[in-house]
Coordinates of C-alpha atoms in Angstrom, one line a residue:
M606 CA -33.7 9.1 20.0
K607 CA -34.7 5.9 18.3
K608 CA -31.0 5.4 17.4
I609 CA -30.0 5.9 20.8
R610 CA -32.3 3.3 22.0
M611 CA -31.2 0.6 19.6
L612 CA -27.6 1.2 20.4
T613 CA -28.5 0.9 24.4
T614 CA -30.7 -2.2 23.9
A615 CA -27.9 -3.8 22.0
S616 CA -25.4 -3.0 24.6
L617 CA -27.3 -4.1 27.5
A618 CA -28.2 -7.5 25.5
L619 CA -24.6 -8.0 25.2
V620 CA -23.8 -7.6 28.8
T621 CA -26.7 -9.7 29.9
F622 CA -25.5 -12.3 27.5
L623 CA -22.1 -12.5 28.7
A624 CA -23.0 -12.5 32.3
G625 CA -25.8 -15.0 32.1
G626 CA -23.7 -17.5 30.1
G627 CA -25.9 -16.9 27.0
V628 CA -29.3 -17.4 28.6
M629 CA -31.6 -14.2 28.4
K630 CA -33.4 -13.7 31.6
A631 CA -37.4 -13.1 31.2
V632 CA -38.1 -9.8 32.5
S633 CA -41.4 -7.8 32.4
A634 CA -41.5 -5.8 29.0
E635 CA -42.8 -2.9 30.9
S636 CA -39.9 -2.9 33.5
D637 CA -37.3 -3.2 30.6
Y638 CA -38.9 -0.4 28.6
E639 CA -38.9 2.0 31.7
S640 CA -35.3 1.4 32.4
L641 CA -34.3 1.9 28.7
R642 CA -36.5 5.0 28.4
R643 CA -35.0 6.5 31.5
F644 CA -31.3 6.0 30.4
S645 CA -32.3 7.2 26.9
Q646 CA -33.8 10.3 28.5
I647 CA -30.7 11.0 30.4
L648 CA -28.2 10.2 27.7
D649 CA -30.5 12.8 25.5
M650 CA -30.0 15.6 28.3
V651 CA -26.4 15.1 28.8
E652 CA -25.8 15.5 25.0
Q653 CA -27.9 18.9 25.1
Y654 CA -27.2 20.5 28.2
Y655 CA -23.6 19.5 29.4
V656 CA -21.0 22.4 29.5
N657 CA -18.8 20.4 27.1
E658 CA -19.5 18.4 23.9
V659 CA -19.4 14.8 24.4
S660 CA -19.7 12.2 21.6
Q661 CA -22.6 9.5 22.1
K662 CA -19.7 6.8 21.9
E663 CA -18.0 8.2 24.7
L664 CA -20.9 8.5 26.8
L665 CA -22.0 5.0 26.1
D666 CA -18.5 3.7 26.7
N667 CA -18.4 5.5 30.1
A668 CA -21.9 4.2 30.8
L669 CA -20.7 0.6 30.4
K670 CA -17.5 1.2 32.4
G671 CA -19.4 2.7 35.3
M672 CA -21.8 -0.2 35.3
L673 CA -19.1 -2.9 35.3
E674 CA -16.7 -0.9 38.0
N675 CA -19.6 -0.6 40.4
L676 CA -19.9 -4.4 40.6
D677 CA -16.6 -5.1 42.1
P678 CA -13.0 -3.4 42.1
H679 CA -11.9 -6.1 39.4
S680 CA -14.6 -5.8 36.7
T681 CA -14.0 -3.4 34.0
L682 CA -14.4 -2.3 30.4
M683 CA -10.7 -1.8 29.0
T684 CA -9.6 0.1 26.0
K685 CA -7.6 -1.5 23.1
K686 CA -4.3 -0.1 24.9
E687 CA -5.5 -1.2 28.4
F688 CA -6.3 -4.6 27.1
Q689 CA -3.0 -5.1 25.4
E690 CA -1.1 -3.9 28.7
M691 CA -3.1 -6.5 30.6
Q692 CA -2.1 -9.4 28.4
E693 CA 1.3 -7.9 28.4
N694 CA 1.4 -8.5 32.2
T695 CA 1.7 -12.1 32.0
S696 CA 3.2 -12.8 28.7
G697 CA 5.2 -10.2 27.3
E698 CA 7.6 -7.3 28.1
F699 CA 6.4 -4.0 29.3
F700 CA 7.5 -0.8 31.1
G701 CA 6.4 1.1 34.1
V702 CA 6.7 1.2 38.0
G703 CA 6.2 -2.5 38.8
I704 CA 3.3 -2.4 41.4
E705 CA 0.2 -4.3 41.8
I706 CA -2.7 -2.0 42.7
T707 CA -6.4 -2.3 43.8
M708 CA -9.3 0.2 44.3
Q709 CA -10.6 0.2 48.0
N710 CA -13.1 3.0 49.3
N711 CA -12.4 5.0 46.2
Q712 CA -8.7 5.1 47.0
V713 CA -5.7 3.3 44.9
L714 CA -4.1 0.9 47.2
V715 CA -0.9 -0.9 46.7
V716 CA -1.3 -4.6 46.9
S717 CA 2.4 -5.2 46.6
P718 CA 5.5 -4.2 44.7
I719 CA 6.9 -6.7 42.2
E720 CA 10.4 -7.6 43.4
D721 CA 13.2 -5.9 41.5
T722 CA 11.3 -3.3 40.2
P723 CA 11.6 0.7 40.2
G724 CA 8.5 0.8 42.8
H725 CA 10.3 -1.9 44.8
R726 CA 13.7 -0.4 44.9
A727 CA 11.9 3.4 45.5
G728 CA 10.1 1.8 48.7
L729 CA 6.7 1.5 47.8
R730 CA 5.0 -1.0 50.3
A731 CA 1.9 -3.0 50.6
G732 CA -1.0 -0.9 52.0
D733 CA 0.4 2.4 50.5
I734 CA -2.1 4.7 49.0
I735 CA -1.2 6.2 45.6
V736 CA -2.9 9.9 46.1
A737 CA -1.9 11.3 42.7
V738 CA 0.1 10.6 39.6
D739 CA 1.9 13.3 37.6
G740 CA -0.2 15.7 39.8
E741 CA -3.6 14.3 38.9
L742 CA -5.6 13.0 41.8
T743 CA -6.2 9.1 41.5
M744 CA -9.9 9.7 43.1
D745 CA -11.0 11.0 39.9
M746 CA -9.7 8.2 37.9
T747 CA -10.6 4.4 37.2
L748 CA -8.0 1.7 38.3
T749 CA -7.0 1.1 34.6
E750 CA -6.4 4.7 34.0
V751 CA -4.0 4.8 37.0
V752 CA -2.1 1.7 35.8
S753 CA -2.0 3.3 32.1
K754 CA -0.7 6.5 33.5
M755 CA 2.2 4.8 35.5
R756 CA 2.9 2.8 32.3
G757 CA 5.4 4.5 29.8
K758 CA 8.5 4.4 27.9
R759 CA 11.7 3.2 29.4
G760 CA 13.8 5.8 31.4
T761 CA 10.9 8.4 31.4
D762 CA 9.8 9.6 34.9
V763 CA 6.5 9.4 36.7
E764 CA 5.7 11.3 40.0
L765 CA 3.6 9.7 42.5
Q766 CA 2.2 11.2 45.4
V767 CA 2.1 8.3 48.3
L768 CA 0.7 7.9 51.5
H769 CA 2.6 5.3 53.4
S770 CA 0.4 2.9 55.5
D771 CA 2.2 4.1 58.6
S772 CA 2.1 7.9 58.0
T773 CA -0.4 10.8 58.0
K774 CA 1.2 12.9 55.3
P775 CA 1.7 12.1 51.5
V776 CA 5.1 12.1 50.2
T777 CA 6.1 12.8 46.6
M778 CA 8.5 9.9 44.8
K779 CA 9.9 10.5 41.5
I780 CA 10.2 6.9 40.0
T781 CA 12.0 6.2 36.6
R782 CA 10.3 3.8 34.3
D783 CA 12.0 0.5 33.6
A784 CA 11.3 -3.0 32.2
I785 CA 9.4 -5.2 34.3
P786 CA 11.1 -8.3 34.9
L787 CA 9.0 -11.5 34.0
V788 CA 11.2 -13.7 35.9
S789 CA 9.1 -15.0 38.6
V790 CA 11.3 -17.8 40.5
K791 CA 14.4 -17.3 42.6
S792 CA 16.0 -19.9 44.6
R793 CA 19.0 -19.9 47.0
E794 CA 20.7 -22.9 49.1
L795 CA 20.3 -21.5 52.7
E796 CA 22.1 -24.5 54.1
P797 CA 23.1 -27.9 52.6
G798 CA 19.8 -29.5 51.6
Y799 CA 17.5 -26.7 52.8
W800 CA 16.3 -24.3 50.1
W801 CA 14.6 -20.9 49.7
I802 CA 12.3 -20.5 46.7
R803 CA 10.8 -17.1 45.8
L804 CA 7.9 -16.7 43.8
T805 CA 7.5 -13.1 43.0
R806 CA 4.4 -13.5 40.6
F807 CA 2.2 -16.1 38.8
S808 CA 3.1 -15.2 35.0
G809 CA 2.9 -17.7 32.1
H810 CA 6.1 -19.6 32.8
T811 CA 6.3 -19.5 36.6
A812 CA 5.5 -23.6 37.0
E813 CA 8.2 -24.4 34.2
D814 CA 10.6 -22.2 36.0
L815 CA 10.0 -23.6 39.4
A816 CA 10.4 -27.0 38.1
E817 CA 13.7 -26.0 36.8
A818 CA 14.8 -24.6 40.2
L819 CA 13.7 -27.8 41.8
K820 CA 15.5 -29.9 39.5
K821 CA 18.7 -27.9 40.3
A822 CA 18.3 -28.2 43.7
R823 CA 17.9 -32.0 43.5
D824 CA 21.1 -32.3 41.3
K825 CA 23.1 -30.8 44.1
G826 CA 21.8 -33.5 46.5
E827 CA 18.8 -34.4 48.6
I828 CA 16.1 -31.7 49.3
K829 CA 15.8 -31.7 53.1
G830 CA 13.4 -28.7 53.4
I831 CA 11.8 -25.8 51.2
V832 CA 10.9 -22.4 52.4
L833 CA 8.6 -21.3 49.8
D834 CA 8.3 -17.4 49.9
L835 CA 5.1 -15.9 48.6
R836 CA 5.4 -12.5 50.5
N837 CA 4.3 -9.8 48.3
N838 CA 3.3 -11.9 45.5
P839 CA 0.2 -10.2 43.7
G840 CA -1.0 -13.3 42.1
G841 CA -1.5 -14.0 38.4
L842 CA -2.8 -16.6 36.2
L843 CA -4.8 -19.3 37.9
D844 CA -3.7 -22.3 35.9
Q845 CA 0.0 -21.6 37.1
S846 CA -1.2 -21.5 40.9
V847 CA -2.8 -24.7 40.2
E848 CA 0.3 -26.3 38.6
V849 CA 2.7 -24.8 41.5
A850 CA 0.4 -26.2 44.2
D851 CA 0.5 -29.5 42.3
M852 CA 4.3 -29.9 42.4
F853 CA 3.9 -30.5 46.3
L854 CA 0.7 -32.5 46.4
R855 CA 0.0 -36.0 45.3
E856 CA -3.8 -36.0 45.7
G857 CA -6.7 -34.2 46.7
D858 CA -8.4 -30.7 45.8
I859 CA -6.5 -27.8 45.2
V860 CA -9.1 -25.1 44.7
S861 CA -12.5 -24.8 43.6
M862 CA -14.5 -22.2 41.6
R863 CA -18.0 -21.5 42.1
G864 CA -20.0 -19.1 39.7
R865 CA -23.5 -18.0 39.9
D866 CA -25.0 -21.4 39.2
A867 CA -23.7 -25.0 39.2
S868 CA -22.7 -25.0 35.6
G869 CA -20.0 -22.6 36.1
S870 CA -18.2 -24.7 39.1
R871 CA -15.2 -26.4 38.7
T872 CA -12.6 -28.2 41.2
F873 CA -8.8 -28.7 40.4
K874 CA -7.2 -31.6 41.5
A875 CA -3.6 -32.8 42.2
R876 CA -2.1 -35.4 40.2
S877 CA 0.6 -37.9 41.5
Q878 CA 3.8 -37.4 39.4
A879 CA 7.3 -38.7 39.7
S880 CA 8.7 -35.1 40.1
D881 CA 6.4 -34.3 43.1
V882 CA 8.3 -32.8 46.0
D883 CA 7.7 -34.5 49.6
S884 CA 10.1 -32.5 51.7
P885 CA 9.0 -30.5 54.5
M886 CA 7.8 -27.1 53.7
V887 CA 7.3 -23.7 55.5
V888 CA 5.3 -20.9 53.3
L889 CA 5.9 -17.6 54.0
V890 CA 2.9 -14.9 53.4
N891 CA 1.9 -11.2 54.0
A892 CA -0.6 -8.6 53.4
G893 CA 1.1 -8.3 49.9
S894 CA 0.3 -12.0 49.0
A895 CA -2.8 -12.1 47.0
S896 CA -5.1 -14.1 44.6
A897 CA -2.9 -17.0 43.0
S898 CA -0.6 -16.9 46.2
E899 CA -3.4 -17.4 48.4
I900 CA -4.7 -20.5 46.3
V901 CA -1.3 -22.1 46.7
A902 CA -1.0 -21.2 50.4
G903 CA -4.7 -22.4 51.4
A904 CA -4.2 -25.8 49.3
L905 CA -1.0 -26.7 51.1
R906 CA -2.3 -25.6 54.4
D907 CA -5.5 -27.4 54.1
R908 CA -3.8 -30.4 52.8
K909 CA -1.6 -30.3 56.0
R910 CA 1.3 -30.3 53.5
A911 CA 3.1 -27.0 54.7
L912 CA 3.3 -24.9 57.9
I913 CA 2.1 -21.3 57.1
L914 CA 4.0 -18.4 58.7
G915 CA 4.1 -14.7 58.4
E916 CA 1.1 -12.1 58.2
Q917 CA -2.4 -12.3 57.0
T918 CA -2.9 -12.4 53.3
F919 CA -4.6 -9.7 50.9
G920 CA -8.0 -11.4 50.7
K921 CA -8.5 -11.8 47.1
G922 CA -10.9 -14.7 46.4
S923 CA -12.4 -13.9 43.0
V924 CA -11.8 -15.1 39.5
Q925 CA -11.8 -12.8 36.6
N926 CA -12.2 -13.7 32.8
L927 CA -10.5 -11.6 29.9
I928 CA -12.9 -11.4 27.2
P929 CA -11.7 -9.7 23.9
L930 CA -14.2 -7.8 22.2
A931 CA -14.6 -7.4 18.4
D932 CA -13.3 -3.8 18.2
G933 CA -10.0 -4.6 20.0
T934 CA -11.3 -3.4 23.6
G935 CA -11.5 -6.0 26.2
L936 CA -13.9 -7.0 28.9
K937 CA -12.6 -8.0 32.5
I938 CA -15.4 -9.5 34.5
T939 CA -15.6 -11.5 37.7
V940 CA -16.9 -14.8 36.9
A941 CA -16.4 -16.8 40.0
R942 CA -15.2 -17.0 43.7
Y943 CA -12.5 -19.6 44.7
Y944 CA -12.3 -21.7 47.6
T945 CA -9.6 -23.5 49.5
P946 CA -9.8 -27.5 50.0
S947 CA -11.8 -27.3 53.1
G948 CA -14.4 -25.0 51.5
K949 CA -13.3 -21.7 53.0
S950 CA -13.5 -18.6 50.8
I951 CA -10.8 -15.9 51.5
Q952 CA -12.6 -13.0 49.8
A953 CA -12.2 -10.0 52.0
E954 CA -10.6 -12.2 54.7
G955 CA -7.5 -13.7 53.5
I956 CA -5.5 -16.5 55.0
K957 CA -4.4 -16.4 58.6
P958 CA -0.9 -18.0 59.1
D959 CA -0.3 -20.9 61.4
F960 CA 2.1 -18.8 63.3
E961 CA 1.3 -14.8 62.8
I962 CA 5.1 -13.3 62.9
A963 CA 5.2 -9.6 61.7
W964 CA 8.3 -8.8 59.7
E965 CA 10.9 -6.6 61.6
A966 CA 13.4 -4.2 60.0
P967 CA 16.8 -5.4 60.6
R968 CA 18.6 -3.5 63.4
E969 CA 21.7 -1.4 62.9
E970 CA 24.7 -3.7 63.7
D971 CA 26.4 -2.8 67.2
T972 CA 29.8 -1.5 67.1
P973 CA 32.1 -4.7 67.5
A974 CA 33.5 -5.2 71.0
F975 CA 37.4 -4.6 71.2
S976 CA 39.4 -7.6 71.0
V977 CA 43.3 -8.6 70.4
R978 CA 44.3 -11.4 68.3
E979 CA 47.8 -12.9 67.4
K980 CA 47.8 -11.1 64.3
D981 CA 47.7 -7.9 66.3
L982 CA 50.9 -8.3 68.6
R983 CA 53.9 -6.9 67.6
R984 CA 56.6 -9.1 65.7
H985 CA 54.2 -11.8 65.2
L986 CA 54.9 -14.8 63.1
E987 CA 53.5 -14.3 59.5
Q988 CA 51.6 -17.1 57.8
Q989 CA 54.1 -19.1 55.5
K990 CA 52.6 -18.8 52.0
A991 CA 53.1 -21.9 49.5
K992 CA 53.4 -21.4 46.0
K993 CA 50.4 -21.9 44.1
D994 CA 50.1 -23.3 40.4
D995 CA 47.2 -22.1 37.9
G996 CA 44.9 -25.1 39.1
D997 CA 45.4 -24.0 42.7
K998 CA 44.4 -20.4 41.8
K999 CA 41.5 -21.4 39.8
S1000 CA 40.3 -23.4 42.9
K1001 CA 41.0 -20.4 45.3
T1002 CA 38.7 -18.3 43.1
A1003 CA 36.0 -20.9 42.9
K1004 CA 36.2 -21.1 46.8
K1005 CA 36.3 -17.4 46.9
D1006 CA 33.0 -17.2 44.9
K1007 CA 31.4 -19.9 47.1
G1008 CA 32.4 -18.3 50.0
K1009 CA 30.6 -14.8 48.9
D1010 CA 27.7 -16.7 48.0
A1011 CA 27.4 -18.1 51.6
E1012 CA 28.0 -14.7 53.1
D1013 CA 25.0 -13.4 51.0
V1014 CA 22.9 -16.2 52.2
K1015 CA 24.0 -15.5 55.8
D1016 CA 23.4 -11.7 55.4
M1017 CA 20.0 -12.4 53.8
I1018 CA 18.9 -14.9 56.8
A1019 CA 20.2 -12.2 59.5
R1020 CA 18.3 -9.5 58.2
D1021 CA 14.8 -11.2 57.7
N1022 CA 13.5 -12.5 60.9
Q1023 CA 10.5 -14.5 59.1
L1024 CA 12.9 -16.2 57.0
R1025 CA 15.1 -17.0 59.9
L1026 CA 12.3 -18.5 61.9
A1027 CA 11.0 -20.4 58.9
L1028 CA 14.4 -22.3 58.3
Q1029 CA 14.4 -23.2 62.0
F1030 CA 10.6 -24.4 61.6
V1031 CA 11.4 -26.5 58.2
K1032 CA 14.3 -28.1 60.1
T1033 CA 12.3 -29.2 63.0
L1034 CA 9.2 -30.3 61.2
P1035 CA 10.6 -34.0 60.9
V1036 CA 11.2 -34.1 64.4
L1037 CA 7.6 -32.9 65.4
K1038 CA 6.2 -35.5 63.2
E1039 CA 8.0 -38.1 64.9
L1040 CA 6.9 -36.9 68.3
Q1041 CA 3.3 -36.9 67.2
K1042 CA 3.4 -40.5 66.5

C-alpha cells in the first residue's frame, strides 16, 4: 500500500504542477492525506475484488484519463499511438475516415467531415452521431479510443452505425479508409476578378498555401472580391488561424487568449504587410465551422473587414496544449479560452452570421421546355468549316478546357445557394459602402 500511495502522490503532483504553471497550491495536509487515503483504499479494493485481474498501471492510467476527461470534452491522456496520431493530424499523412468529432452528452458527435475524404463522400454530415464503430458502442469508449478505431490501414473497411441529425433511426455505413489529404486550400475564379477560396482545415501549411493561392489570383489581374469558404472546417492550429486572418487585416487585435491567471493571457495582433488583401470579402460559415475557423470569422467580423453569411458556427472557444510526456504518451489539456477582438467568447455559443441563410439541397433540374431551332429544320444550311492548322487545334483545345472550367464553376454556383448569395453580396459591397458615405 505504501508503494501505491507514493505513485499516486507523484501522479497528482505532476498534474498539479502542469495545471498550475509550476506553482504548488498550499492545501490542508489533513485534507490532502484524506483524499489520497481514500483513493488508495479504493485502488486496493479494485485490485483485490474486481472480477478480472487488472494491473496497477492500467488502473492508474484510467484514473488519470477519467480525471482529465471529466474536466471538458477536449482534455485527455493519450497513449503513444494516440499522441502520434494527433501530431500526424496537422503535420503528416494518415489513413482513416476523415471526420472531426467531439464528445457531447456521452455521445460522439460529428463536428464536420473533412472535404474529399471517405467520410465526406459517404455522406457523413455535421451533427451526425456515431453510435457504434465495428459493432462496439461508442458510449463505452473515450473520444481518443473512437478516433483510434476509425484509423487503420489504407483500403481496409470500417463499419459505422450513424444517426443522422435529421433522422430517428441509425443507419449502417461501410467506409473504406483512405489517405486524409493535407491540402487545405482550394481556389476558383467565380467571375473575372471574383474568387472563391476554400479552407478545409488549418494544418501546418495552410497560411503558406493561402498566400500562394492569393498570388496566383493577383497574377491573373485585380482581385475584385473574395468569398472565403470556412464551411465544415473543423479548425486546427492556432498560429495558422492568426496568420490567415492577418492576410486580410492591416492592424488591430485578431484574437486573445485568457487562462486561469493573467500570466497565461496573450493577444495576437495584425501586422501591416505589402501582401495584405484589401478586396471586399464575404465569409461563409456553418455548424461545421469550429475552433480556428471561428477565430478567423470572428476577427474579420469584429474588425468590420468581412460580411459573415451562412449558419451559426459550432462554438468551440477553448485552446488545448499538447504536452509530450517522458514515456512517449501525451497530455492534451485545455489551457485557455479565446476571445474575438470585441471581447466576446464563442464557447458553446458560436458565431452568428450577419445574414443567416440555411443551405438548401439543389433541386432536380426541370425537364427543358420543347423548342425548335434553325438546326432542327429539314434541309437547313450546314455551318461552313474552315481548315485549321496545328496552332488552331491547340487554341481550340485550350478554349475547350477553359470552357469546361467555366461550366464547372457555373454548376458549382447553381448548386450552392449560400455561395450564390455570397457572390452577389461581395459584388455589391463596394456600392453599399459608397451609399453609406
